[in-house]
Coordinates of C-alpha atoms in Angstrom, one line a residue:
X1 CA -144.3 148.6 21.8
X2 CA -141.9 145.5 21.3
X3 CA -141.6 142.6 18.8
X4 CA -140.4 139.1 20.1
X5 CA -139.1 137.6 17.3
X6 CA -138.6 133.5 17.3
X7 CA -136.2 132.2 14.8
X8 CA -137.2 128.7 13.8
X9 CA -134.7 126.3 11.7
X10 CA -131.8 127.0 9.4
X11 CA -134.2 129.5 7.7
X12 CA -135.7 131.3 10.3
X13 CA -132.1 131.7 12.3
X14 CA -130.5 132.8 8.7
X15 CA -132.9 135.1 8.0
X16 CA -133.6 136.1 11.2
X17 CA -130.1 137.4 12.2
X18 CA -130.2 139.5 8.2
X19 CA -133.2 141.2 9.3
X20 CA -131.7 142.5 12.7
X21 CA -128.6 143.3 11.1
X22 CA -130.7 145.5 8.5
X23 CA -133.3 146.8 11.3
X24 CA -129.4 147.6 13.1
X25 CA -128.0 149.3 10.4
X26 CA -130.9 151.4 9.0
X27 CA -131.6 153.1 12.9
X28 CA -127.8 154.1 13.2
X29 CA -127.5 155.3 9.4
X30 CA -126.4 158.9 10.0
X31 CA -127.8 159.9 6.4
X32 CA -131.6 159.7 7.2
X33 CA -133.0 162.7 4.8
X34 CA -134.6 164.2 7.9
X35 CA -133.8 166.7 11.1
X36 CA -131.4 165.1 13.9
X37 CA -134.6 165.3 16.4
X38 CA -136.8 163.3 14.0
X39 CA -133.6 160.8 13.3
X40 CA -133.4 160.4 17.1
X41 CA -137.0 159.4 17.8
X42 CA -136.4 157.3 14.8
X43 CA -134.1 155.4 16.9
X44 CA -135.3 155.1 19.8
X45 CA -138.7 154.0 18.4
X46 CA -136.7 151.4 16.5
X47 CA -134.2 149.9 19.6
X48 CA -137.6 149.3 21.6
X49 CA -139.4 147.5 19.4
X50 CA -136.5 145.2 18.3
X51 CA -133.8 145.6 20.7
X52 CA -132.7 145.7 24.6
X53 CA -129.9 146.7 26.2
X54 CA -127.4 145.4 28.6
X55 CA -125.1 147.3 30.7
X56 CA -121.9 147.8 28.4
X57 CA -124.4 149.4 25.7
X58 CA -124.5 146.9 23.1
X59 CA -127.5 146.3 22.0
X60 CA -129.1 142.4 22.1
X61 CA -131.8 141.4 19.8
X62 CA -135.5 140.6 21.3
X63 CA -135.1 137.0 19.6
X64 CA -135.2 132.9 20.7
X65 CA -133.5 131.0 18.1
X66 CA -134.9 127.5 18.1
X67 CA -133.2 124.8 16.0
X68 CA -132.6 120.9 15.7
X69 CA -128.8 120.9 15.7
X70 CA -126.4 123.1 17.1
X71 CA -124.5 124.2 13.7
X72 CA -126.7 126.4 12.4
X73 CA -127.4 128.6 15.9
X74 CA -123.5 128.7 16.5
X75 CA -122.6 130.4 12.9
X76 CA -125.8 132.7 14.0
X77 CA -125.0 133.9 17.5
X78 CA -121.2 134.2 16.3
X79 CA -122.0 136.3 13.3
X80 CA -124.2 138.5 15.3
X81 CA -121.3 139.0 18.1
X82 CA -118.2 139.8 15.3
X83 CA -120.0 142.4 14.6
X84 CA -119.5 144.2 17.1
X85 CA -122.6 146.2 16.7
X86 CA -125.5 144.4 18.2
X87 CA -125.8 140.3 19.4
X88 CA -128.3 137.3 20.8
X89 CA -128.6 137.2 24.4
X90 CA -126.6 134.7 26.2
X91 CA -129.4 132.5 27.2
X92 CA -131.6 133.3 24.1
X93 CA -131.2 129.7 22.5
X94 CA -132.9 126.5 22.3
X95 CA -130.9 123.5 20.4
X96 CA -131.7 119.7 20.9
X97 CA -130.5 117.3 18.6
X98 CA -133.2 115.8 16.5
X99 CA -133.4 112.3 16.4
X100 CA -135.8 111.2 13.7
X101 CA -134.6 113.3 10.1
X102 CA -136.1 115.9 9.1
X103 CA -139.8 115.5 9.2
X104 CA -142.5 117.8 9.6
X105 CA -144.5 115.3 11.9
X106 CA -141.7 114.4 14.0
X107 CA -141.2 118.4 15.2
X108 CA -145.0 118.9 15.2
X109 CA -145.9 116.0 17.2
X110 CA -142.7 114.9 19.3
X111 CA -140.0 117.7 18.9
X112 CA -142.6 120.4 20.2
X113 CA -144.2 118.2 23.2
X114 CA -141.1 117.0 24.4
X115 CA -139.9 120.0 24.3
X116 CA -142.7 122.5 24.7
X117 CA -141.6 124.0 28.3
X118 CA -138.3 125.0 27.7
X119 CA -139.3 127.1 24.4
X120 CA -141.8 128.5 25.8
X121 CA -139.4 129.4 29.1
X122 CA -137.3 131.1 26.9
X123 CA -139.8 132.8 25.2
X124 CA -141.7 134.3 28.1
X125 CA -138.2 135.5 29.5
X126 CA -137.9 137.8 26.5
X127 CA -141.5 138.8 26.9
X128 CA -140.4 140.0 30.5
X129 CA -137.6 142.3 29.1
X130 CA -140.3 144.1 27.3
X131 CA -142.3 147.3 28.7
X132 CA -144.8 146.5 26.1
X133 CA -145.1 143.6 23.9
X134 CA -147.1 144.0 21.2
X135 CA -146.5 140.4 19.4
X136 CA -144.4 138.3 17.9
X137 CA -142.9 137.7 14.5
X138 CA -142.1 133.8 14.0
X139 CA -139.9 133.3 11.1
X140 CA -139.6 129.6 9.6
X141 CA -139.9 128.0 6.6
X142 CA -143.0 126.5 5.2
X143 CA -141.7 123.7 3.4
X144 CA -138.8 122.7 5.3
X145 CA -139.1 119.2 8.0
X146 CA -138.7 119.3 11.7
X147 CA -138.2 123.0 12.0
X148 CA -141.7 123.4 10.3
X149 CA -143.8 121.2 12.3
X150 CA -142.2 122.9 15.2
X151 CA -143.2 126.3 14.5
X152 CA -146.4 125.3 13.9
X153 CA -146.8 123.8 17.3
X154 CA -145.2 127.2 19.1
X155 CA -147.2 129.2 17.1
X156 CA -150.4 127.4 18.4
X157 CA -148.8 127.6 21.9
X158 CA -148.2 131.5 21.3
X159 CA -151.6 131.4 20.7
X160 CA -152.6 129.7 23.9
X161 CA -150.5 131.7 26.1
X162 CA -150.5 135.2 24.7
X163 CA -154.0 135.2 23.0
X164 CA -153.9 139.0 23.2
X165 CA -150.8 139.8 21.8
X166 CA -150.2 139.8 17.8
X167 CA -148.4 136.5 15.9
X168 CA -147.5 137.4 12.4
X169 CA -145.8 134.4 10.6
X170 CA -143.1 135.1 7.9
X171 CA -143.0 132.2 5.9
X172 CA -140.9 131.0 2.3
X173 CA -143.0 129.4 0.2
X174 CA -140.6 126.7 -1.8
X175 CA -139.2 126.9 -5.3
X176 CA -141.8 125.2 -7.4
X177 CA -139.4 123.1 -9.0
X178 CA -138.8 121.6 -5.7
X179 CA -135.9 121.4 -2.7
X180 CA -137.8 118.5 -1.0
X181 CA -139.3 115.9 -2.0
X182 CA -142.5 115.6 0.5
X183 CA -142.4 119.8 0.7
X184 CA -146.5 119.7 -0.2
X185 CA -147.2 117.5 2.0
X186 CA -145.4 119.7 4.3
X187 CA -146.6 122.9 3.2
X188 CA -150.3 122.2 3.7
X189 CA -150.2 121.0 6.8
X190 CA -147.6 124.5 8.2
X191 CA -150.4 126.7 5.9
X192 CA -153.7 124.6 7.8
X193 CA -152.1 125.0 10.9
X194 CA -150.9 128.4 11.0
X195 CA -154.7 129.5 9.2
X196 CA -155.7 128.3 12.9
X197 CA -152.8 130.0 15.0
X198 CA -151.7 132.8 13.7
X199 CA -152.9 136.3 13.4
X200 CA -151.6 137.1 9.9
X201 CA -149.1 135.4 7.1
X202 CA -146.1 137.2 5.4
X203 CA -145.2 135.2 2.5
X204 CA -142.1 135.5 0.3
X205 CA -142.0 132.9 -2.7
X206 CA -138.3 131.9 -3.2
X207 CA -138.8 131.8 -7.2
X208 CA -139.8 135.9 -6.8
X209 CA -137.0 136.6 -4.5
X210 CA -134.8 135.0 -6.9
X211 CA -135.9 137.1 -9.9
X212 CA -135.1 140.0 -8.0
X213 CA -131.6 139.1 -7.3
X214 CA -130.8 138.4 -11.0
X215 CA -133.0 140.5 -13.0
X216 CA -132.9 143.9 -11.0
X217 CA -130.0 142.5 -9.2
X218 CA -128.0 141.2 -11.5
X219 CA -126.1 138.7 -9.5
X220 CA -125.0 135.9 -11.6
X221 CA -124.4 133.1 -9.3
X222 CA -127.0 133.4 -6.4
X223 CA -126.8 132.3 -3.4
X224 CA -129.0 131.7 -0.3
X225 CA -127.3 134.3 1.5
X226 CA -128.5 137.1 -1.6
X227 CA -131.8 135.9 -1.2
X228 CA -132.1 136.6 2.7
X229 CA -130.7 139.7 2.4
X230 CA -133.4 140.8 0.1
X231 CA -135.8 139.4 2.4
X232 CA -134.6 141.3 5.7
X233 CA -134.7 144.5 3.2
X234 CA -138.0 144.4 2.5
X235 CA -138.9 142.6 5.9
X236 CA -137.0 145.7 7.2
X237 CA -138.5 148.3 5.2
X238 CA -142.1 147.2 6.4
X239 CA -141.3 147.1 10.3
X240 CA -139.6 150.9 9.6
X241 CA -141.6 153.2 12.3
X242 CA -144.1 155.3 11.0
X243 CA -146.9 157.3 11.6
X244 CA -150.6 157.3 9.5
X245 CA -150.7 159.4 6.5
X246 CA -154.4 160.0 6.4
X247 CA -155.8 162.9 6.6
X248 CA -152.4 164.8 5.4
X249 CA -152.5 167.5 2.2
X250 CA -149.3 165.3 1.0
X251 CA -151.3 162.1 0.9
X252 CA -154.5 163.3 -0.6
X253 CA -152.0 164.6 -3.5
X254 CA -149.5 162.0 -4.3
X255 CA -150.1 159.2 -6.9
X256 CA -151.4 157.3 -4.2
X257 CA -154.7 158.1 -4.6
X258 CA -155.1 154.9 -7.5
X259 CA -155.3 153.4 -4.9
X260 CA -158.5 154.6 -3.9
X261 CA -159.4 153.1 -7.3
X262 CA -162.9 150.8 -5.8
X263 CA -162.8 148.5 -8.7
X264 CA -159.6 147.3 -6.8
X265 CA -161.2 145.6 -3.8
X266 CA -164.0 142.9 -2.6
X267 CA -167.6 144.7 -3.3
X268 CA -168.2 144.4 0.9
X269 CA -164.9 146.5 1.6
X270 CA -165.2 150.0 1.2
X271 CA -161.4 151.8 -0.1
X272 CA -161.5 154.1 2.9
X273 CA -160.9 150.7 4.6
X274 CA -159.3 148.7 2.6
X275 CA -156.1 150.7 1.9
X276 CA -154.1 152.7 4.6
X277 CA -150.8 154.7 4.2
X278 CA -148.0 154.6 6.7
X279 CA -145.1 157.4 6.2
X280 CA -142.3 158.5 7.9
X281 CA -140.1 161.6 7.1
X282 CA -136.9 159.0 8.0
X283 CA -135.2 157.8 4.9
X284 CA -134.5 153.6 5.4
X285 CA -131.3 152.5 4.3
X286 CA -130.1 155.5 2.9
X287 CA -132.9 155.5 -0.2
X288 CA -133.7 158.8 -0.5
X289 CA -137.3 157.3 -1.7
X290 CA -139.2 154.1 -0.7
X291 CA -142.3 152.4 -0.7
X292 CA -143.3 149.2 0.8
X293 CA -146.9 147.3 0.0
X294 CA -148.8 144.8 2.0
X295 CA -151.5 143.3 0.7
X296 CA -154.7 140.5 1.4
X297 CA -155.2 139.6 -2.4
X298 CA -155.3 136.8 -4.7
X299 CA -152.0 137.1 -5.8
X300 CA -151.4 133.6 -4.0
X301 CA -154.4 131.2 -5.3
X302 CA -152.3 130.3 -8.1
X303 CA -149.4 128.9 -6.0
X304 CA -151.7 127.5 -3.2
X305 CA -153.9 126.0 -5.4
X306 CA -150.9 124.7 -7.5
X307 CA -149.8 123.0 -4.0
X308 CA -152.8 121.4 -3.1
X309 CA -153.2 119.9 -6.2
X310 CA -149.1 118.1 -6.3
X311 CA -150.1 117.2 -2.4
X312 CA -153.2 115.7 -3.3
X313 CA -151.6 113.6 -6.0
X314 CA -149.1 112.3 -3.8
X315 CA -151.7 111.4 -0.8
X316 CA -153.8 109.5 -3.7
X317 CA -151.4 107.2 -4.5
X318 CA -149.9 107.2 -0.1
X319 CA -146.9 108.0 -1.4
X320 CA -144.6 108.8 2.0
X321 CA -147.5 108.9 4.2
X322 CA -145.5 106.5 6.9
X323 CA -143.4 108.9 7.4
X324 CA -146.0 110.5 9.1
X325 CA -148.5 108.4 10.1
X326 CA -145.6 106.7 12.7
X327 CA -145.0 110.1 14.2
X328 CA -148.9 110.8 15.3
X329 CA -149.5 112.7 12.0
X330 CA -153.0 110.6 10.6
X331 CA -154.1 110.7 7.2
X332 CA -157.7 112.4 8.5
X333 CA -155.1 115.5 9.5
X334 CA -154.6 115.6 5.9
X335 CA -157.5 115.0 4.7
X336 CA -158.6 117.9 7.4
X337 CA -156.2 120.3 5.7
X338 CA -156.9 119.5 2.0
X339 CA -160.4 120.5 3.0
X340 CA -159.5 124.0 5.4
X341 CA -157.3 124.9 2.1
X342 CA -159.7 124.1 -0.8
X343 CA -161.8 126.4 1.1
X344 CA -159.2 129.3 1.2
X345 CA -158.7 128.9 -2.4
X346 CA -162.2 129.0 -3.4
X347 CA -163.1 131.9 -0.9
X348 CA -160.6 133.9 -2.8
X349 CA -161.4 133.2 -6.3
X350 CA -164.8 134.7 -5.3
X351 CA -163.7 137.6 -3.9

């Protein structure tokens, strides 16, 4: 089964070419803890889902990379080809210089229709180089401006056009002290739309990435590029084939069984269903050990709710709102998200 991946923006093409250069790296590590048959299916599981194959054997990533300006997609594509390992496909690219700033309601409501057919073009393309395509993975940024309010729109056009197949958002929620200055306003309306759109959000907060790279890191001047790489790592190390543990002698005796623990989940939701295992004998990256977790909780209210309140402030007092009323973006659309995400927040606290 094969993953389309669309890279939206300076953040999704970034992070998007770290995670295939991870995904790259762990399949051909030679130092996998486990036989050379299990290593191979390994591989071969791992090329399919993320990876074709054109005729001098280098492998080309199942990706589109969308952006407003060419700069960002040129560094990608020619970071990806000096490494000699894996690249984009020629034709995998969409660029069209913006001509509005960056603003969220500019690539939601013009950026997107304008140019709505030639995405999508490219998109069903790659869909046609798979044998089996079980979703996509959109990676963007949820605060960011035109790239945003673009992936938004493609996601709800995914949605249209491949209802059956999976769409699983990867989104960085913004520092809290702020890297723009309308980022709320912009956050609630990616998180109402994508609530609508997309099958499932993956969400990395910047200020936790961060912590990692100088605490457990200790890197002392960081920079974006540490951050993404500890995003494709643990991006990677969740998309790592696998096979269910249930049922296994190992899995009823391992550790893991606190998970089991019913006091950790919604009264309605039995454990049995609320927590699965996925293992593989295949080390990733070389770790000898690793462990990956996933979860639906409320580890997010506080940040959510924290984000709804600074928006809400700033749409008392319609500060900035031209910016997006002129580009179709009313203030009943926020007023429509304020209210989808109040809900959120308050359906979690009561879980």
């Amino acid at each position: 089964m094969s993953i389309v991946t669309v890279q939206l923006g300076q953040c999704g093409n970034q992070i998007g070419f770290e995670v295939f250069d991870a995904l790259f790296s762990d399949s051909h590590c030679s130092q996998g803890f486990c036989s050379k048959k299990e290593n191979e299916a390994y591989q071969a599981s791992c090329k399919e889902r993320f990876f074709s194959e054109e005729e001098n054997g280098v492998p080309i990533a199942r990706a589109v990379l969308v952006d407003m300006e060419p700069k960002v997609i040129n560094q990608t594509l020619s970071k990806a080809a000096q490494s000699g390992r894996w690249k984009y496909g020629q034709h995998s690219c969409f660029c069209q210089k913006q001509g509005s700033g960056n603003n969220w309601a500019y690539g939601y409501s013009v950026h997107g229709p304008r140019h709505q057919e030639s995405i999508m073009n490219l998109i069903q393309k790659e869909v046609e180089k798979c044998d089996s395509l079980s979703g996509f993975f959109i990676i963007m940024s949820m605060a960011g401006g035109t790239g945003s309010g673009l992936g938004a729109f493609i996601t709800q056009n995914l949605q249209d056009e491949f209802s059956n197949s999976l769409r699983m958002n990867q989104i960085i929620w913004p520092y809290g002290t702020g890297e723009v200055i309308v980022q709320n306003y912009n956050s609630i309306l990616t998180l109402s739309h994508l609530y609508r759109s997309s099958d499932a959000l993956l969400v990395h907060e910047n200020d936790a990435v961060h912590k990692i790279c100088a605490k457990l890191m200790n890197i002392k001047q960081i920079s974006f590029s540490d951050i993404n790489q500890v995003l494709a790592h643990q991006l990677g190390s969740v998309f790592q084939p696998t096979y269910s543990a249930e049922g296994s002698s190992h899995y009823r005796r391992n550790p893991l069984e606190g998970f089991k623990e019913p006091a950790l989940y919604t009264s309605w939701l039995k454990p049995v269903d609320a927590f699965s295992v996925w293992r593989t004998q295949r080390a990733f990256r070389r770790y000898e050990k690793s462990a990956a977790l996933v979860s639906n909780s409320q580890f997010l209210v506080k940040p959510l709710d924290t984000i709804v309140g600074r928006a809400w402030n700033m749409f008392a007092s319609k500060a900035y709102i031209h910016q997006y009323t002129k580009f179709g973006v009313e203030e009943e659309d926020f007023l429509d998200s304020f209210t989808l995400l109040e809900q959120i927040v308050a359906s979690y606290c009561n879980l």
